[in-house]
Amino acid sequence: MPGQIEYVDPDDIHIPEEPREYADLQEALTDYGLNCSVVPKWMPEGFTQSELIVIPMVGGDMIIFHTLYHREEDSLVIQVNIYLENEGRAYDSFGNFQKDEGDPVPYEAGGITHLLTTNAEQPAALWSNGPAECAISGSITMDGPKAMIDSIYEQR
C-alpha cells in the first residue's frame, strides 16, 4: 500500500555481482532490490543529474546511494543509505546528519514523518522508510524539499 512505511524483505536487498552505471537513482535502487518509495518524482526546475555514486561499504553493512544534481551554480543532493541485516554489522543505528541550531520541523507525507531543517542555512529533509535512511539537501527554498517529498508518494 503506498503511503505507509513499506516492508522490505531483507533477502531482496543484494549487491549485484557486476557493478554497472545507472541512468538514475531509482534504477540503481531497483537493481539493488530496494522496492520501497524513497525517490522523488519531481525536481525543482532546471536541476539535472550530474553524478550518481553507489558505494557498498566494506563488510556489507550498508550501501550508500549518493546523487548530485546541478542548476548553474546551485546544487542539490539526494542520498539514500540502506542498512543491511547482518549479524556482525558495525552500525547499530542510523547515521548522523549535521544541522543548524533549532529543532527540526516534522512534515507528514505518505504516512511517514520527515524532518525539515537547515544545514549551513540550506534546506534539508531527513526520513527513513524500511531499511532506507534518506536525505535531501541543497540550494533550494524550503518549499523544494516539501514538494519533492510529496512527489515520492504520488500515484503514477
Short mmCIF file of N, CA and C in Angstrom, two decimals, residues 3-151:
data_model
loop_
_atom_site.label_atom_id
_atom_site.label_comp_id
_atom_site.label_asym_id
_atom_site.label_seq_id
_atom_site.Cartn_x
_atom_site.Cartn_y
_atom_site.Cartn_z
N GLY A 3 2.10 5.04 0.69
CA GLY A 3 1.82 5.99 1.75
C GLY A 3 2.00 5.41 3.14
N GLN A 4 2.68 4.32 3.27
CA GLN A 4 2.98 3.76 4.57
C GLN A 4 4.44 3.34 4.57
N ILE A 5 5.00 3.15 5.77
CA ILE A 5 6.34 2.58 5.82
C ILE A 5 6.21 1.19 5.22
N GLU A 6 7.00 0.94 4.23
CA GLU A 6 6.83 -0.28 3.44
C GLU A 6 7.77 -1.37 3.93
N TYR A 7 7.25 -2.58 4.00
CA TYR A 7 8.07 -3.72 4.39
C TYR A 7 9.00 -4.06 3.23
N VAL A 8 10.24 -4.26 3.56
CA VAL A 8 11.22 -4.70 2.58
C VAL A 8 11.81 -5.99 3.10
N ASP A 9 11.71 -7.03 2.32
CA ASP A 9 12.29 -8.32 2.69
C ASP A 9 13.81 -8.17 2.64
N PRO A 10 14.50 -8.37 3.77
CA PRO A 10 15.96 -8.21 3.77
C PRO A 10 16.64 -9.09 2.72
N ASP A 11 16.01 -10.22 2.39
CA ASP A 11 16.61 -11.11 1.38
C ASP A 11 16.54 -10.53 -0.03
N ASP A 12 15.67 -9.55 -0.24
CA ASP A 12 15.55 -8.93 -1.56
C ASP A 12 16.71 -7.98 -1.84
N ILE A 13 17.27 -7.38 -0.78
CA ILE A 13 18.35 -6.41 -0.96
C ILE A 13 19.65 -7.17 -1.14
N HIS A 14 20.36 -6.81 -2.18
CA HIS A 14 21.59 -7.51 -2.52
C HIS A 14 22.54 -6.58 -3.26
N ILE A 15 23.79 -6.93 -3.28
CA ILE A 15 24.78 -6.18 -4.05
C ILE A 15 25.00 -6.95 -5.34
N PRO A 16 24.66 -6.34 -6.49
CA PRO A 16 24.85 -7.05 -7.77
C PRO A 16 26.29 -7.50 -7.94
N GLU A 17 26.47 -8.64 -8.59
CA GLU A 17 27.81 -9.18 -8.77
C GLU A 17 28.67 -8.31 -9.67
N GLU A 18 28.05 -7.72 -10.69
CA GLU A 18 28.80 -6.88 -11.62
C GLU A 18 28.39 -5.42 -11.42
N PRO A 19 29.32 -4.55 -11.01
CA PRO A 19 28.98 -3.13 -10.90
C PRO A 19 28.66 -2.57 -12.28
N ARG A 20 27.72 -1.62 -12.33
CA ARG A 20 27.38 -1.00 -13.60
C ARG A 20 26.95 0.43 -13.37
N GLU A 21 26.77 1.15 -14.47
CA GLU A 21 26.31 2.53 -14.38
C GLU A 21 24.79 2.56 -14.47
N TYR A 22 24.19 3.54 -13.81
CA TYR A 22 22.74 3.67 -13.77
C TYR A 22 22.32 5.02 -14.32
N ALA A 23 21.16 5.03 -14.98
CA ALA A 23 20.64 6.28 -15.53
C ALA A 23 20.16 7.22 -14.44
N ASP A 24 19.59 6.65 -13.36
CA ASP A 24 19.08 7.48 -12.29
C ASP A 24 19.03 6.69 -10.98
N LEU A 25 18.69 7.39 -9.91
CA LEU A 25 18.68 6.80 -8.58
C LEU A 25 17.69 5.65 -8.47
N GLN A 26 16.50 5.79 -9.04
CA GLN A 26 15.51 4.72 -8.94
C GLN A 26 16.01 3.44 -9.58
N GLU A 27 16.65 3.55 -10.75
CA GLU A 27 17.19 2.38 -11.42
C GLU A 27 18.23 1.67 -10.54
N ALA A 28 19.08 2.44 -9.88
CA ALA A 28 20.11 1.85 -9.01
C ALA A 28 19.46 1.14 -7.83
N LEU A 29 18.51 1.80 -7.16
CA LEU A 29 17.86 1.20 -6.00
C LEU A 29 17.13 -0.08 -6.39
N THR A 30 16.47 -0.07 -7.54
CA THR A 30 15.75 -1.27 -8.01
C THR A 30 16.73 -2.41 -8.27
N ASP A 31 17.88 -2.10 -8.86
CA ASP A 31 18.87 -3.13 -9.16
C ASP A 31 19.41 -3.76 -7.87
N TYR A 32 19.45 -2.99 -6.80
CA TYR A 32 19.93 -3.49 -5.51
C TYR A 32 18.81 -4.13 -4.68
N GLY A 33 17.58 -4.10 -5.20
CA GLY A 33 16.48 -4.80 -4.55
C GLY A 33 15.65 -3.98 -3.59
N LEU A 34 15.86 -2.64 -3.52
CA LEU A 34 15.04 -1.82 -2.63
C LEU A 34 13.76 -1.45 -3.38
N ASN A 35 12.64 -1.94 -2.89
CA ASN A 35 11.38 -1.73 -3.61
C ASN A 35 10.43 -0.79 -2.89
N CYS A 36 10.92 0.00 -1.93
CA CYS A 36 10.02 0.94 -1.26
C CYS A 36 10.21 2.34 -1.84
N SER A 37 9.22 3.20 -1.60
CA SER A 37 9.18 4.53 -2.19
C SER A 37 10.09 5.50 -1.44
N VAL A 38 11.17 5.92 -2.09
CA VAL A 38 12.06 6.90 -1.47
C VAL A 38 12.55 7.96 -2.46
N VAL A 39 12.32 7.77 -3.75
CA VAL A 39 12.88 8.68 -4.76
C VAL A 39 11.82 9.68 -5.21
N PRO A 40 12.12 10.98 -5.12
CA PRO A 40 11.17 11.99 -5.61
C PRO A 40 10.95 11.85 -7.12
N LYS A 41 9.69 12.04 -7.53
CA LYS A 41 9.35 12.05 -8.95
C LYS A 41 9.44 13.47 -9.52
N TRP A 42 9.48 14.47 -8.63
CA TRP A 42 9.55 15.88 -9.03
C TRP A 42 10.86 16.48 -8.53
N MET A 43 11.49 17.30 -9.39
CA MET A 43 12.69 18.04 -9.02
C MET A 43 12.44 19.52 -9.28
N PRO A 44 13.05 20.41 -8.50
CA PRO A 44 12.93 21.83 -8.81
C PRO A 44 13.42 22.10 -10.24
N GLU A 45 12.78 23.05 -10.87
CA GLU A 45 13.05 23.35 -12.28
C GLU A 45 14.53 23.64 -12.53
N GLY A 46 15.05 23.04 -13.60
CA GLY A 46 16.40 23.33 -14.06
C GLY A 46 17.48 22.41 -13.51
N PHE A 47 17.17 21.61 -12.49
CA PHE A 47 18.18 20.70 -11.94
C PHE A 47 18.31 19.46 -12.82
N THR A 48 19.56 19.09 -13.12
CA THR A 48 19.82 17.87 -13.87
C THR A 48 20.86 17.04 -13.10
N GLN A 49 20.74 15.75 -13.22
CA GLN A 49 21.66 14.85 -12.52
C GLN A 49 23.05 14.99 -13.11
N SER A 50 24.04 15.20 -12.24
CA SER A 50 25.41 15.31 -12.72
C SER A 50 26.28 14.16 -12.22
N GLU A 51 25.82 13.46 -11.18
CA GLU A 51 26.63 12.37 -10.64
C GLU A 51 25.74 11.42 -9.85
N LEU A 52 26.00 10.12 -10.00
CA LEU A 52 25.34 9.09 -9.20
C LEU A 52 26.41 8.10 -8.79
N ILE A 53 26.62 7.99 -7.48
CA ILE A 53 27.65 7.11 -6.95
C ILE A 53 26.97 6.08 -6.05
N VAL A 54 27.32 4.81 -6.23
CA VAL A 54 26.83 3.74 -5.37
C VAL A 54 28.04 3.15 -4.67
N ILE A 55 27.99 3.14 -3.32
CA ILE A 55 29.13 2.67 -2.54
C ILE A 55 28.69 1.56 -1.59
N PRO A 56 28.93 0.29 -1.94
CA PRO A 56 28.72 -0.78 -0.96
C PRO A 56 29.86 -0.71 0.07
N MET A 57 29.51 -0.57 1.34
CA MET A 57 30.52 -0.42 2.38
C MET A 57 31.22 -1.75 2.65
N VAL A 58 32.49 -1.66 2.97
CA VAL A 58 33.27 -2.85 3.30
C VAL A 58 32.61 -3.54 4.49
N GLY A 59 32.49 -4.84 4.42
CA GLY A 59 31.84 -5.59 5.49
C GLY A 59 30.38 -5.87 5.19
N GLY A 60 29.84 -5.19 4.17
CA GLY A 60 28.48 -5.47 3.74
C GLY A 60 27.39 -5.00 4.69
N ASP A 61 27.66 -3.97 5.51
CA ASP A 61 26.68 -3.48 6.47
C ASP A 61 25.73 -2.44 5.88
N MET A 62 26.19 -1.73 4.86
CA MET A 62 25.44 -0.59 4.38
C MET A 62 25.79 -0.33 2.91
N ILE A 63 24.82 0.20 2.17
CA ILE A 63 25.05 0.64 0.80
C ILE A 63 24.64 2.11 0.74
N ILE A 64 25.50 2.96 0.21
CA ILE A 64 25.22 4.39 0.09
C ILE A 64 24.95 4.71 -1.38
N PHE A 65 23.84 5.39 -1.63
CA PHE A 65 23.48 5.89 -2.96
C PHE A 65 23.51 7.40 -2.86
N HIS A 66 24.43 8.04 -3.57
CA HIS A 66 24.62 9.49 -3.49
C HIS A 66 24.41 10.08 -4.88
N THR A 67 23.42 10.95 -5.00
CA THR A 67 23.10 11.55 -6.29
C THR A 67 23.22 13.06 -6.19
N LEU A 68 23.97 13.65 -7.11
CA LEU A 68 24.20 15.09 -7.14
C LEU A 68 23.53 15.67 -8.38
N TYR A 69 22.82 16.77 -8.18
CA TYR A 69 22.14 17.49 -9.26
C TYR A 69 22.65 18.92 -9.27
N HIS A 70 22.72 19.52 -10.47
CA HIS A 70 23.15 20.91 -10.61
C HIS A 70 22.17 21.72 -11.44
N ARG A 71 22.12 23.00 -11.12
CA ARG A 71 21.40 24.01 -11.91
C ARG A 71 22.27 25.26 -11.83
N GLU A 72 23.02 25.51 -12.88
CA GLU A 72 24.00 26.59 -12.90
C GLU A 72 24.91 26.48 -11.68
N GLU A 73 24.88 27.44 -10.75
CA GLU A 73 25.75 27.39 -9.57
C GLU A 73 25.12 26.63 -8.40
N ASP A 74 23.84 26.29 -8.51
CA ASP A 74 23.13 25.63 -7.41
C ASP A 74 23.35 24.12 -7.46
N SER A 75 23.35 23.49 -6.29
CA SER A 75 23.47 22.04 -6.24
C SER A 75 22.42 21.47 -5.30
N LEU A 76 22.11 20.22 -5.52
CA LEU A 76 21.10 19.51 -4.74
C LEU A 76 21.59 18.07 -4.60
N VAL A 77 21.48 17.51 -3.40
CA VAL A 77 21.92 16.15 -3.15
C VAL A 77 20.76 15.32 -2.63
N ILE A 78 20.62 14.12 -3.17
CA ILE A 78 19.71 13.13 -2.60
C ILE A 78 20.59 11.94 -2.23
N GLN A 79 20.52 11.54 -0.97
CA GLN A 79 21.30 10.40 -0.52
C GLN A 79 20.39 9.39 0.14
N VAL A 80 20.58 8.13 -0.21
CA VAL A 80 19.84 7.02 0.40
C VAL A 80 20.87 6.04 0.93
N ASN A 81 20.81 5.78 2.24
CA ASN A 81 21.66 4.78 2.87
C ASN A 81 20.78 3.58 3.20
N ILE A 82 21.18 2.40 2.74
CA ILE A 82 20.44 1.19 3.07
C ILE A 82 21.27 0.41 4.08
N TYR A 83 20.65 0.15 5.23
CA TYR A 83 21.30 -0.63 6.28
C TYR A 83 20.88 -2.08 6.12
N LEU A 84 21.86 -2.95 5.94
CA LEU A 84 21.60 -4.36 5.67
C LEU A 84 21.52 -5.16 6.97
N GLU A 85 20.68 -6.18 6.93
CA GLU A 85 20.62 -7.12 8.05
C GLU A 85 21.90 -7.95 8.02
N ASN A 86 22.67 -7.83 9.07
CA ASN A 86 23.96 -8.52 9.11
C ASN A 86 24.31 -8.72 10.58
N GLU A 87 24.48 -9.95 11.00
CA GLU A 87 24.69 -10.23 12.42
C GLU A 87 25.92 -9.53 12.98
N GLY A 88 26.96 -9.39 12.20
CA GLY A 88 28.18 -8.77 12.71
C GLY A 88 28.31 -7.31 12.35
N ARG A 89 27.19 -6.66 12.01
CA ARG A 89 27.30 -5.31 11.47
C ARG A 89 27.84 -4.32 12.49
N ALA A 90 28.60 -3.38 11.98
CA ALA A 90 29.23 -2.37 12.83
C ALA A 90 28.27 -1.24 13.17
N TYR A 91 27.25 -1.01 12.33
CA TYR A 91 26.33 0.10 12.54
C TYR A 91 25.08 -0.42 13.25
N ASP A 92 24.82 0.09 14.45
CA ASP A 92 23.62 -0.32 15.19
C ASP A 92 22.50 0.69 15.05
N SER A 93 22.79 1.84 14.47
CA SER A 93 21.76 2.86 14.34
C SER A 93 22.01 3.66 13.07
N PHE A 94 21.07 4.52 12.77
CA PHE A 94 21.21 5.36 11.59
C PHE A 94 22.34 6.36 11.78
N GLY A 95 22.77 6.92 10.67
CA GLY A 95 23.89 7.86 10.69
C GLY A 95 23.55 9.19 11.32
N ASN A 96 24.53 10.05 11.38
CA ASN A 96 24.35 11.38 11.94
C ASN A 96 24.39 12.40 10.82
N PHE A 97 23.49 13.39 10.89
CA PHE A 97 23.47 14.48 9.93
C PHE A 97 23.68 15.78 10.67
N GLN A 98 24.51 16.63 10.12
CA GLN A 98 24.70 17.94 10.73
C GLN A 98 23.54 18.84 10.35
N LYS A 99 23.17 19.72 11.28
CA LYS A 99 22.11 20.68 11.02
C LYS A 99 22.39 21.95 11.80
N ASP A 100 21.72 23.02 11.39
CA ASP A 100 21.84 24.28 12.11
C ASP A 100 21.10 24.16 13.44
N GLU A 101 21.26 25.17 14.30
CA GLU A 101 20.59 25.15 15.61
C GLU A 101 19.08 25.13 15.45
N GLY A 102 18.41 24.60 16.47
CA GLY A 102 16.95 24.55 16.45
C GLY A 102 16.45 23.16 16.13
N ASP A 103 15.23 22.90 16.56
CA ASP A 103 14.65 21.58 16.35
C ASP A 103 14.13 21.44 14.92
N PRO A 104 14.27 20.26 14.35
CA PRO A 104 13.68 20.02 13.02
C PRO A 104 12.16 20.12 13.10
N VAL A 105 11.56 20.48 11.98
CA VAL A 105 10.10 20.59 11.89
C VAL A 105 9.56 19.31 11.25
N PRO A 106 8.65 18.59 11.95
CA PRO A 106 8.09 17.38 11.36
C PRO A 106 7.20 17.73 10.16
N TYR A 107 7.29 16.93 9.13
CA TYR A 107 6.46 17.11 7.93
C TYR A 107 5.92 15.73 7.56
N GLU A 108 4.61 15.57 7.66
CA GLU A 108 3.97 14.28 7.40
C GLU A 108 3.61 14.16 5.92
N ALA A 109 3.99 13.06 5.33
CA ALA A 109 3.61 12.77 3.95
C ALA A 109 3.71 11.26 3.76
N GLY A 110 2.73 10.69 3.10
CA GLY A 110 2.77 9.27 2.80
C GLY A 110 2.79 8.39 4.04
N GLY A 111 2.26 8.89 5.16
CA GLY A 111 2.25 8.10 6.38
C GLY A 111 3.59 8.05 7.08
N ILE A 112 4.54 8.88 6.65
CA ILE A 112 5.89 8.89 7.21
C ILE A 112 6.21 10.29 7.71
N THR A 113 6.87 10.37 8.85
CA THR A 113 7.32 11.67 9.36
C THR A 113 8.69 11.98 8.78
N HIS A 114 8.76 13.11 8.09
CA HIS A 114 10.00 13.62 7.53
C HIS A 114 10.41 14.79 8.41
N LEU A 115 11.68 15.01 8.60
CA LEU A 115 12.16 16.12 9.41
C LEU A 115 12.79 17.17 8.50
N LEU A 116 12.25 18.39 8.59
CA LEU A 116 12.78 19.51 7.80
C LEU A 116 13.66 20.36 8.69
N THR A 117 14.82 20.71 8.19
CA THR A 117 15.77 21.50 8.94
C THR A 117 16.64 22.28 7.96
N THR A 118 17.68 22.89 8.46
CA THR A 118 18.68 23.51 7.58
C THR A 118 20.06 23.06 8.02
N ASN A 119 20.98 23.06 7.08
CA ASN A 119 22.38 22.77 7.34
C ASN A 119 23.17 23.79 6.55
N ALA A 120 23.98 24.58 7.25
CA ALA A 120 24.70 25.69 6.63
C ALA A 120 23.72 26.60 5.89
N GLU A 121 22.55 26.79 6.51
CA GLU A 121 21.48 27.67 6.02
C GLU A 121 20.85 27.19 4.72
N GLN A 122 21.07 25.92 4.35
CA GLN A 122 20.42 25.35 3.19
C GLN A 122 19.38 24.34 3.65
N PRO A 123 18.19 24.35 3.03
CA PRO A 123 17.14 23.41 3.43
C PRO A 123 17.60 21.96 3.33
N ALA A 124 17.10 21.15 4.27
CA ALA A 124 17.40 19.72 4.27
C ALA A 124 16.17 18.97 4.79
N ALA A 125 15.97 17.77 4.28
CA ALA A 125 14.90 16.90 4.74
C ALA A 125 15.50 15.53 5.03
N LEU A 126 15.06 14.92 6.12
CA LEU A 126 15.58 13.62 6.54
C LEU A 126 14.41 12.71 6.88
N TRP A 127 14.50 11.43 6.51
CA TRP A 127 13.46 10.47 6.87
C TRP A 127 13.98 9.06 6.65
N SER A 128 13.22 8.10 7.14
CA SER A 128 13.56 6.71 6.85
C SER A 128 12.30 5.96 6.43
N ASN A 129 12.50 4.96 5.60
CA ASN A 129 11.41 4.09 5.13
C ASN A 129 12.01 2.69 5.03
N GLY A 130 11.56 1.80 5.90
CA GLY A 130 12.15 0.47 5.94
C GLY A 130 13.63 0.57 6.26
N PRO A 131 14.49 -0.12 5.52
CA PRO A 131 15.93 -0.09 5.80
C PRO A 131 16.63 1.11 5.19
N ALA A 132 15.88 2.02 4.55
CA ALA A 132 16.48 3.16 3.86
C ALA A 132 16.39 4.42 4.71
N GLU A 133 17.54 5.05 4.89
CA GLU A 133 17.63 6.36 5.54
C GLU A 133 17.89 7.35 4.41
N CYS A 134 17.06 8.39 4.31
CA CYS A 134 17.09 9.28 3.15
C CYS A 134 17.33 10.73 3.55
N ALA A 135 17.96 11.48 2.66
CA ALA A 135 18.20 12.89 2.89
C ALA A 135 18.18 13.64 1.56
N ILE A 136 17.62 14.84 1.63
CA ILE A 136 17.64 15.79 0.51
C ILE A 136 18.21 17.08 1.08
N SER A 137 19.15 17.68 0.39
CA SER A 137 19.66 18.98 0.83
C SER A 137 20.22 19.74 -0.37
N GLY A 138 20.19 21.07 -0.27
CA GLY A 138 20.78 21.82 -1.36
C GLY A 138 20.35 23.26 -1.43
N SER A 139 20.70 23.86 -2.55
CA SER A 139 20.48 25.28 -2.82
C SER A 139 19.07 25.50 -3.36
N ILE A 140 18.08 25.30 -2.50
CA ILE A 140 16.68 25.46 -2.90
C ILE A 140 15.92 26.11 -1.75
N THR A 141 14.68 26.50 -2.00
CA THR A 141 13.86 27.04 -0.92
C THR A 141 13.29 25.89 -0.11
N MET A 142 12.75 26.17 1.07
CA MET A 142 12.19 25.10 1.92
C MET A 142 10.98 24.46 1.26
N ASP A 143 10.33 25.14 0.32
CA ASP A 143 9.22 24.52 -0.39
C ASP A 143 9.72 23.39 -1.30
N GLY A 144 10.98 23.45 -1.73
CA GLY A 144 11.54 22.42 -2.61
C GLY A 144 11.51 21.03 -2.00
N PRO A 145 12.10 20.86 -0.79
CA PRO A 145 12.05 19.52 -0.19
C PRO A 145 10.61 19.04 0.06
N LYS A 146 9.71 19.94 0.44
CA LYS A 146 8.32 19.52 0.68
C LYS A 146 7.69 18.99 -0.60
N ALA A 147 7.87 19.71 -1.70
CA ALA A 147 7.30 19.26 -2.98
C ALA A 147 7.95 17.96 -3.44
N MET A 148 9.25 17.83 -3.22
CA MET A 148 9.94 16.60 -3.60
C MET A 148 9.42 15.43 -2.77
N ILE A 149 9.26 15.64 -1.47
CA ILE A 149 8.73 14.59 -0.59
C ILE A 149 7.32 14.20 -1.03
N ASP A 150 6.47 15.19 -1.26
CA ASP A 150 5.09 14.89 -1.70
C ASP A 150 5.09 14.04 -2.96
N SER A 151 6.03 14.33 -3.88
CA SER A 151 6.05 13.60 -5.15
C SER A 151 6.45 12.14 -5.00
#
